[in-house]
Amino acid sequence: MPGKTRRRVTDGRLGGLRVVLLLMLAVLLVAGGTSVANEIAPKSQPDVTLYQGSYPGWPWIARTPAGKLVATFREGNEHGYSPNGRVLVVESTDEGKTWTAPKVVADQKDVDDRNAAILALSDDDWLVSYNTYTADLVSRPVIVRTLDGGRTWSAPQMVADIDARTRSAAIKLSSGELLLPIYRAQGNGSLCARSEDNGKTWQIVPLADSDGYVGDEWSLAEVSPGRVVGIHRNNHSTRDGFLWRTESADAGKTWSSAERTNVQCQRHPAPAQLFVVDGKPILAYADRRMVSLSLVTTDDPKLLNWDLDRRLTAVQYLPDGSPISDAGYPSVVSLGKNKLMLIDYEITEEEHLVTGYFVELPQDWLGQ
């Protein structure tokens, strides 16, 4: 198969890449210069393939309380509207080393069910958010739910009858509310969907645009009890790729004005995932869209200035740093102390994959 040939070539170049990176690191350390931007060699070959198909995209991974990993993604036939677009789920019970065959979560005829993300509320109760997408380019934010660990799924439930799209999974706050980040199509402002009854009904809260910022795809995390931070892609005409930050102190009822962070997605704007590991905020983002994925953390209490000097480039799709056709929506889950699993979709001429990478964080990277 062409895909296998490509991966063998990639693997053969990886050792040389690691040697070059280590030599560069040694030169910098001998020079006694500033902090090194990467303390691990980026991987150019996935550790595992979750799925191979026609045009999978925009995956999301979560972990159940008992430790099962579950991942959702859309399968279609192109990046844009695919009338056969459907939401699939795969599962792993061995820390991501192997994955089940995909099961269909949602598949409406002539509708592109896409942008899926999953929240594991318990071992059996999983909530998948996604948006429909029709031939006339109209979207609706939707959720489906399983109460038996993925064996059966509810009928789709519309979150709101508005033209809006999803990206990141919902989160459950320590106070019990569910918050789902969505945004108006075609990318004209971020919205927060709130539920105070565990997903039965939803209220929509608009977030204000501002000078230089138009809300778009975003993710959010409760960084401390009662404090929720959102990280947004900016759909402003400048398209400079900088990520923006908002905050809510009242369970998503109101949000601060957006402020620009120092984190930039180069080549093409892309969303990031904000998550917390042992109390430490981490961003996973496409530092160079279709080229590489990075992780960065911060000690800034406002989560505006991130420690780019210690950015970890975890994945570089090709050893020579050239772009592939489509990629750059990372999702990450913790596998325990200093170990993460990062997934993405990778579209090349030879392969159309959802891929997984195991990332070992440097011992003191989280500052703990």
Tab-separated table of C-alpha atoms in Angstrom:
chain	number	residue	atom	x	y	z
A	1	MET	CA	0.000	0.000	0.000
A	2	PRO	CA	1.262	3.551	-0.734
A	3	GLY	CA	0.565	4.577	2.848
A	4	LYS	CA	2.879	1.920	4.266
A	5	THR	CA	5.652	3.006	1.906
A	6	ARG	CA	5.347	6.607	3.038
A	7	ARG	CA	5.516	5.647	6.700
A	8	ARG	CA	8.647	3.541	6.181
A	9	VAL	CA	10.350	6.464	4.462
A	10	THR	CA	9.256	8.805	7.243
A	11	ASP	CA	10.525	6.426	9.898
A	12	GLY	CA	13.883	6.120	8.172
A	13	ARG	CA	14.385	9.874	8.232
A	14	LEU	CA	13.296	10.271	11.836
A	15	GLY	CA	16.557	9.072	13.365
A	16	GLY	CA	18.528	11.632	11.385
A	17	LEU	CA	16.131	14.366	12.435
A	18	ARG	CA	16.577	13.485	16.092
A	19	VAL	CA	20.380	13.600	15.712
A	20	VAL	CA	20.188	17.070	14.138
A	21	LEU	CA	17.886	18.338	16.869
A	22	LEU	CA	20.108	16.982	19.615
A	23	LEU	CA	23.166	18.621	18.019
A	24	MET	CA	21.325	21.927	17.821
A	25	LEU	CA	20.344	21.591	21.465
A	26	ALA	CA	23.937	20.875	22.460
A	27	VAL	CA	25.222	23.929	20.579
A	28	LEU	CA	22.720	26.176	22.316
A	29	LEU	CA	23.565	24.800	25.731
A	30	VAL	CA	27.325	25.145	25.155
A	31	ALA	CA	26.788	28.719	24.024
A	32	GLY	CA	25.111	29.397	27.350
A	33	GLY	CA	22.259	31.160	25.572
A	34	THR	CA	18.614	31.611	26.375
A	35	SER	CA	16.011	28.941	27.047
A	36	VAL	CA	15.682	26.207	24.451
A	37	ALA	CA	12.345	26.239	22.625
A	38	ASN	CA	12.017	22.467	22.433
A	39	GLU	CA	13.165	19.867	24.953
A	40	ILE	CA	11.905	16.809	23.072
A	41	ALA	CA	12.407	15.668	19.491
A	42	PRO	CA	9.155	16.040	17.534
A	43	LYS	CA	7.702	12.859	16.099
A	44	SER	CA	7.196	12.501	12.359
A	45	GLN	CA	5.594	9.083	12.548
A	46	PRO	CA	2.442	8.415	14.589
A	47	ASP	CA	2.617	5.897	17.380
A	48	VAL	CA	-0.795	4.553	16.447
A	49	THR	CA	-3.457	4.991	13.766
A	50	LEU	CA	-6.956	5.329	15.206
A	51	TYR	CA	-8.682	5.276	11.831
A	52	GLN	CA	-7.958	5.196	8.104
A	53	GLY	CA	-10.694	6.321	5.749
A	54	SER	CA	-11.786	8.651	2.963
A	55	TYR	CA	-11.567	12.067	4.622
A	56	PRO	CA	-11.639	11.874	8.432
A	57	GLY	CA	-11.282	15.148	10.251
A	58	TRP	CA	-11.304	17.218	13.448
A	59	PRO	CA	-11.009	14.488	16.104
A	60	TRP	CA	-11.486	14.805	19.859
A	61	ILE	CA	-10.313	12.474	22.631
A	62	ALA	CA	-11.550	11.983	26.206
A	63	ARG	CA	-10.965	9.622	29.112
A	64	THR	CA	-13.642	7.976	31.243
A	65	PRO	CA	-13.264	7.834	35.036
A	66	ALA	CA	-12.291	4.147	34.754
A	67	GLY	CA	-9.580	4.949	32.214
A	68	LYS	CA	-11.125	3.997	28.860
A	69	LEU	CA	-10.153	6.341	26.030
A	70	VAL	CA	-12.854	7.393	23.577
A	71	ALA	CA	-12.351	9.461	20.435
A	72	THR	CA	-14.810	10.962	17.968
A	73	PHE	CA	-14.279	12.393	14.497
A	74	ARG	CA	-16.094	13.032	11.253
A	75	GLU	CA	-15.681	10.810	8.202
A	76	GLY	CA	-16.627	12.243	4.804
A	77	ASN	CA	-15.216	12.518	1.301
A	78	GLU	CA	-13.649	16.009	1.346
A	79	HIS	CA	-12.833	18.891	3.692
A	80	GLY	CA	-15.962	20.797	2.689
A	81	TYR	CA	-19.577	19.671	2.528
A	82	SER	CA	-19.818	15.888	2.260
A	83	PRO	CA	-23.363	14.523	1.951
A	84	ASN	CA	-22.153	11.260	3.487
A	85	GLY	CA	-20.442	12.985	6.427
A	86	ARG	CA	-21.011	11.042	9.641
A	87	VAL	CA	-19.775	11.020	13.227
A	88	LEU	CA	-17.789	7.952	14.339
A	89	VAL	CA	-16.444	6.831	17.707
A	90	VAL	CA	-13.538	4.515	18.547
A	91	GLU	CA	-12.430	3.193	21.935
A	92	SER	CA	-9.250	1.976	23.630
A	93	THR	CA	-8.862	0.026	26.855
A	94	ASP	CA	-5.046	-0.198	26.780
A	95	GLU	CA	-3.990	3.446	27.134
A	96	GLY	CA	-4.356	4.186	23.428
A	97	LYS	CA	-2.142	1.429	22.049
A	98	THR	CA	-4.983	-0.264	20.145
A	99	TRP	CA	-8.407	0.959	19.063
A	100	THR	CA	-11.717	-0.659	18.227
A	101	ALA	CA	-13.374	-0.597	14.841
A	102	PRO	CA	-15.433	2.600	14.462
A	103	LYS	CA	-19.106	2.771	15.379
A	104	VAL	CA	-21.564	5.285	13.938
A	105	VAL	CA	-22.791	7.925	16.369
A	106	ALA	CA	-24.737	10.133	13.935
A	107	ASP	CA	-25.442	9.916	10.213
A	108	GLN	CA	-28.302	11.936	8.748
A	109	LYS	CA	-28.984	11.412	5.047
A	110	ASP	CA	-27.543	14.142	2.780
A	111	VAL	CA	-26.296	16.036	5.838
A	112	ASP	CA	-22.643	16.425	6.752
A	113	ASP	CA	-22.504	15.563	10.469
A	114	ARG	CA	-19.128	17.024	11.450
A	115	ASN	CA	-16.915	18.758	14.041
A	116	ALA	CA	-17.594	16.114	16.676
A	117	ALA	CA	-16.208	16.206	20.225
A	118	ILE	CA	-16.864	13.986	23.223
A	119	LEU	CA	-17.256	14.494	26.974
A	120	ALA	CA	-17.221	11.419	29.236
A	121	LEU	CA	-19.471	12.378	32.150
A	122	SER	CA	-19.124	8.897	33.625
A	123	ASP	CA	-18.032	5.447	32.496
A	124	ASP	CA	-21.348	4.987	30.683
A	125	ASP	CA	-22.671	8.528	30.130
A	126	TRP	CA	-20.963	10.195	27.153
A	127	LEU	CA	-22.090	13.396	25.453
A	128	VAL	CA	-21.049	14.021	21.839
A	129	SER	CA	-21.476	17.492	20.370
A	130	TYR	CA	-21.327	18.161	16.640
A	131	ASN	CA	-22.957	20.297	13.981
A	132	THR	CA	-25.004	19.412	10.968
A	133	TYR	CA	-24.039	20.980	7.636
A	134	THR	CA	-26.327	21.021	4.612
A	135	ALA	CA	-25.780	21.491	0.896
A	136	ASP	CA	-26.835	25.148	1.251
A	137	LEU	CA	-24.095	25.576	3.914
A	138	VAL	CA	-26.396	25.927	6.912
A	139	SER	CA	-25.359	24.439	10.258
A	140	ARG	CA	-27.069	23.565	13.527
A	141	PRO	CA	-25.313	22.663	16.806
A	142	VAL	CA	-26.446	19.231	17.997
A	143	ILE	CA	-25.758	16.758	20.802
A	144	VAL	CA	-26.291	13.016	21.086
A	145	ARG	CA	-25.817	10.917	24.188
A	146	THR	CA	-25.183	7.364	25.281
A	147	LEU	CA	-26.050	6.048	28.737
A	148	ASP	CA	-24.633	2.561	28.147
A	149	GLY	CA	-21.022	3.212	27.216
A	150	GLY	CA	-21.542	3.654	23.469
A	151	ARG	CA	-23.730	0.637	22.744
A	152	THR	CA	-26.757	2.801	21.878
A	153	TRP	CA	-27.174	6.507	21.204
A	154	SER	CA	-30.037	8.945	21.639
A	155	ALA	CA	-31.712	10.766	18.790
A	156	PRO	CA	-29.966	14.042	17.885
A	157	GLN	CA	-30.994	16.998	20.059
A	158	MET	CA	-30.617	20.514	18.663
A	159	VAL	CA	-28.808	22.807	21.083
A	160	ALA	CA	-30.220	25.929	19.458
A	161	ASP	CA	-32.068	26.730	16.235
A	162	ILE	CA	-29.331	29.028	14.968
A	163	ASP	CA	-26.756	28.791	12.206
A	164	ALA	CA	-23.812	27.806	14.394
A	165	ARG	CA	-21.037	25.250	14.565
A	166	THR	CA	-19.084	23.272	17.122
A	167	ARG	CA	-15.447	22.415	17.658
A	168	SER	CA	-14.515	21.528	21.242
A	169	ALA	CA	-16.254	19.244	23.703
A	170	ALA	CA	-18.564	20.491	26.401
A	171	ILE	CA	-17.169	20.694	29.923
A	172	LYS	CA	-18.880	20.080	33.260
A	173	LEU	CA	-18.142	22.667	35.909
A	174	SER	CA	-17.504	21.893	39.554
A	175	SER	CA	-20.833	23.632	40.255
A	176	GLY	CA	-22.644	21.213	37.921
A	177	GLU	CA	-23.414	23.314	34.832
A	178	LEU	CA	-22.477	22.147	31.350
A	179	LEU	CA	-20.834	24.641	28.999
A	180	LEU	CA	-20.484	24.012	25.260
A	181	PRO	CA	-18.379	26.393	23.128
A	182	ILE	CA	-19.941	27.092	19.716
A	183	TYR	CA	-19.633	29.854	17.136
A	184	ARG	CA	-21.809	31.473	14.505
A	185	ALA	CA	-21.355	30.372	10.916
A	186	GLN	CA	-19.615	31.545	8.878
A	187	GLY	CA	-17.374	32.330	11.821
A	188	ASN	CA	-19.048	35.528	12.992
A	189	GLY	CA	-18.799	35.426	16.765
A	190	SER	CA	-18.264	32.990	19.624
A	191	LEU	CA	-21.217	31.731	21.659
A	192	CYS	CA	-21.482	29.760	24.890
A	193	ALA	CA	-24.274	27.214	25.280
A	194	ARG	CA	-25.133	26.683	28.977
A	195	SER	CA	-27.145	23.902	30.549
A	196	GLU	CA	-28.231	23.852	34.181
A	197	ASP	CA	-30.125	20.550	33.847
A	198	ASN	CA	-27.345	18.224	32.647
A	199	GLY	CA	-27.938	18.803	28.949
A	200	LYS	CA	-31.737	18.635	28.746
A	201	THR	CA	-32.066	22.297	27.774
A	202	TRP	CA	-29.557	24.951	26.713
A	203	GLN	CA	-29.324	28.748	26.864
A	204	ILE	CA	-27.136	30.693	24.427
A	205	VAL	CA	-24.817	33.433	25.668
A	206	PRO	CA	-23.125	35.611	23.012
A	207	LEU	CA	-19.543	36.747	23.530
A	208	ALA	CA	-18.711	40.257	22.375
A	209	ASP	CA	-16.462	40.879	19.412
A	210	SER	CA	-14.021	43.776	19.711
A	211	ASP	CA	-11.532	45.820	17.737
A	212	GLY	CA	-9.252	43.340	15.964
A	213	TYR	CA	-11.160	40.273	17.172
A	214	VAL	CA	-14.073	38.243	15.804
A	215	GLY	CA	-14.868	35.095	17.812
A	216	ASP	CA	-14.570	31.738	16.112
A	217	GLU	CA	-13.718	28.135	17.092
A	218	TRP	CA	-12.772	27.928	20.753
A	219	SER	CA	-12.237	25.657	23.712
A	220	LEU	CA	-12.677	26.267	27.410
A	221	ALA	CA	-11.537	24.855	30.727
A	222	GLU	CA	-12.314	25.420	34.387
A	223	VAL	CA	-8.806	26.409	35.458
A	224	SER	CA	-9.854	26.686	39.131
A	225	PRO	CA	-13.224	26.209	40.863
A	226	GLY	CA	-15.614	28.788	39.460
A	227	ARG	CA	-13.093	30.283	37.018
A	228	VAL	CA	-13.560	29.382	33.347
A	229	VAL	CA	-11.172	30.517	30.614
A	230	GLY	CA	-11.776	30.295	26.874
A	231	ILE	CA	-9.131	30.314	24.129
A	232	HIS	CA	-10.406	31.430	20.711
A	233	ARG	CA	-9.367	31.387	17.109
A	234	ASN	CA	-9.740	34.878	15.655
A	235	ASN	CA	-11.795	35.257	12.476
A	236	HIS	CA	-10.765	38.893	11.964
A	237	SER	CA	-9.769	39.889	8.444
A	238	THR	CA	-6.125	40.262	9.501
A	239	ARG	CA	-5.950	36.482	9.928
A	240	ASP	CA	-2.682	36.800	11.827
A	241	GLY	CA	-3.228	33.528	13.670
A	242	PHE	CA	-2.994	34.851	17.240
A	243	LEU	CA	-5.198	33.153	19.808
A	244	TRP	CA	-7.427	35.269	22.067
A	245	ARG	CA	-8.603	34.732	25.626
A	246	THR	CA	-11.878	35.332	27.477
A	247	GLU	CA	-12.932	34.533	31.047
A	248	SER	CA	-16.125	33.888	33.016
A	249	ALA	CA	-16.524	33.972	36.793
A	250	ASP	CA	-20.244	33.109	36.863
A	251	ALA	CA	-20.529	29.691	35.187
A	252	GLY	CA	-20.627	31.098	31.671
A	253	LYS	CA	-23.443	33.618	32.143
A	254	THR	CA	-21.170	36.544	31.299
A	255	TRP	CA	-17.753	36.762	29.681
A	256	SER	CA	-14.940	39.284	29.702
A	257	SER	CA	-13.854	41.120	26.580
A	258	ALA	CA	-11.406	39.131	24.496
A	259	GLU	CA	-7.681	39.855	24.856
A	260	ARG	CA	-4.936	38.705	22.528
A	261	THR	CA	-2.457	36.120	23.808
A	262	ASN	CA	1.140	35.814	22.614
A	263	VAL	CA	0.434	32.409	21.008
A	264	GLN	CA	0.265	32.347	17.216
A	265	CYS	CA	-0.791	29.662	14.746
A	266	GLN	CA	1.314	30.344	11.671
A	267	ARG	CA	0.562	29.611	7.996
A	268	HIS	CA	-3.205	29.330	8.630
A	269	PRO	CA	-5.323	30.199	11.696
A	270	ALA	CA	-6.387	27.181	13.729
A	271	PRO	CA	-8.097	26.536	17.073
A	272	ALA	CA	-6.301	25.326	20.184
A	273	GLN	CA	-7.300	23.028	23.007
A	274	LEU	CA	-6.995	24.452	26.514
A	275	PHE	CA	-6.760	21.802	29.227
A	276	VAL	CA	-5.455	21.465	32.767
A	277	VAL	CA	-3.099	18.784	34.103
A	278	ASP	CA	-2.502	18.709	37.866
A	279	GLY	CA	-3.621	22.322	38.119
A	280	LYS	CA	-1.352	23.508	35.304
A	281	PRO	CA	-2.915	25.027	32.137
A	282	ILE	CA	-1.620	23.685	28.815
A	283	LEU	CA	-2.380	24.705	25.246
A	284	ALA	CA	-2.168	22.260	22.353
A	285	TYR	CA	-2.119	24.095	19.028
A	286	ALA	CA	-0.906	24.057	15.444
A	287	ASP	CA	2.118	26.348	15.692
A	288	ARG	CA	2.545	25.872	11.924
A	289	ARG	CA	-0.699	24.605	10.416
A	290	MET	CA	-0.208	21.460	8.299
A	291	VAL	CA	3.446	21.334	9.446
A	292	SER	CA	3.668	20.865	13.220
A	293	LEU	CA	1.824	20.752	16.554
A	294	SER	CA	3.091	22.214	19.806
A	295	LEU	CA	2.352	22.309	23.523
A	296	VAL	CA	2.927	25.333	25.728
A	297	THR	CA	2.194	26.199	29.353
A	298	THR	CA	2.209	29.352	31.469
A	299	ASP	CA	2.633	30.797	34.947
A	300	ASP	CA	0.710	33.921	33.969
A	301	PRO	CA	-2.458	33.960	36.123
A	302	LYS	CA	-4.361	35.652	33.280
A	303	LEU	CA	-3.316	32.989	30.723
A	304	LEU	CA	-2.299	35.696	28.266
A	305	ASN	CA	1.475	35.301	28.124
A	306	TRP	CA	2.565	31.728	27.528
A	307	ASP	CA	6.110	30.402	27.953
A	308	LEU	CA	7.060	30.181	24.293
A	309	ASP	CA	10.747	29.807	25.172
A	310	ARG	CA	9.879	26.335	26.483
A	311	ARG	CA	7.355	25.431	23.818
A	312	LEU	CA	7.375	21.722	22.992
A	313	THR	CA	6.975	20.892	19.320
A	314	ALA	CA	5.496	17.434	19.767
A	315	VAL	CA	4.675	16.551	16.141
A	316	GLN	CA	6.170	17.513	12.796
A	317	TYR	CA	4.271	15.586	10.150
A	318	LEU	CA	7.193	15.344	7.721
A	319	PRO	CA	10.876	15.288	8.729
A	320	ASP	CA	11.825	18.040	6.275
A	321	GLY	CA	9.219	20.441	7.689
A	322	SER	CA	7.166	20.698	4.523
A	323	PRO	CA	3.366	20.919	4.851
A	324	ILE	CA	0.917	18.116	4.212
A	325	SER	CA	-2.472	18.638	2.558
A	326	ASP	CA	-4.651	19.042	5.661
A	327	ALA	CA	-4.165	18.719	9.417
A	328	GLY	CA	-3.807	20.803	12.538
A	329	TYR	CA	-6.694	20.290	14.992
A	330	PRO	CA	-4.979	18.599	17.949
A	331	SER	CA	-6.825	17.127	20.909
A	332	VAL	CA	-5.014	15.871	23.990
A	333	VAL	CA	-5.720	13.701	27.015
A	334	SER	CA	-3.563	12.954	30.048
A	335	LEU	CA	-2.364	9.376	30.522
A	336	GLY	CA	-0.802	9.975	33.912
A	337	LYS	CA	2.195	11.831	35.282
A	338	ASN	CA	4.076	13.653	32.504
A	339	LYS	CA	2.452	11.554	29.778
A	340	LEU	CA	-0.083	12.736	27.218
A	341	MET	CA	-1.762	11.329	24.145
A	342	LEU	CA	-2.247	13.761	21.278
A	343	ILE	CA	-4.472	12.977	18.298
A	344	ASP	CA	-5.007	14.778	14.998
A	345	TYR	CA	-6.142	14.103	11.456
A	346	GLU	CA	-3.582	13.872	8.651
A	347	ILE	CA	-4.521	14.124	4.988
A	348	THR	CA	-1.848	13.438	2.361
A	349	GLU	CA	-1.991	12.108	-1.175
A	350	GLU	CA	-1.255	8.628	0.147
A	351	GLU	CA	-3.058	8.524	3.505
A	352	HIS	CA	-6.232	9.834	5.127
A	353	LEU	CA	-5.828	9.117	8.844
A	354	VAL	CA	-6.721	9.920	12.408
A	355	THR	CA	-3.403	9.535	14.190
A	356	GLY	CA	-2.166	9.299	17.781
A	357	TYR	CA	1.127	10.350	19.383
A	358	PHE	CA	2.361	9.573	22.890
A	359	VAL	CA	4.133	12.568	24.397
A	360	GLU	CA	6.510	12.264	27.345
A	361	LEU	CA	6.848	15.656	28.988
A	362	PRO	CA	10.262	16.688	30.329
A	363	GLN	CA	10.536	16.021	34.036
A	364	ASP	CA	10.195	19.645	35.161
A	365	TRP	CA	8.200	21.039	32.246
A	366	LEU	CA	5.052	21.538	34.327
A	367	GLY	CA	7.106	23.187	37.047
A	368	GLN	CA	6.068	20.649	39.696
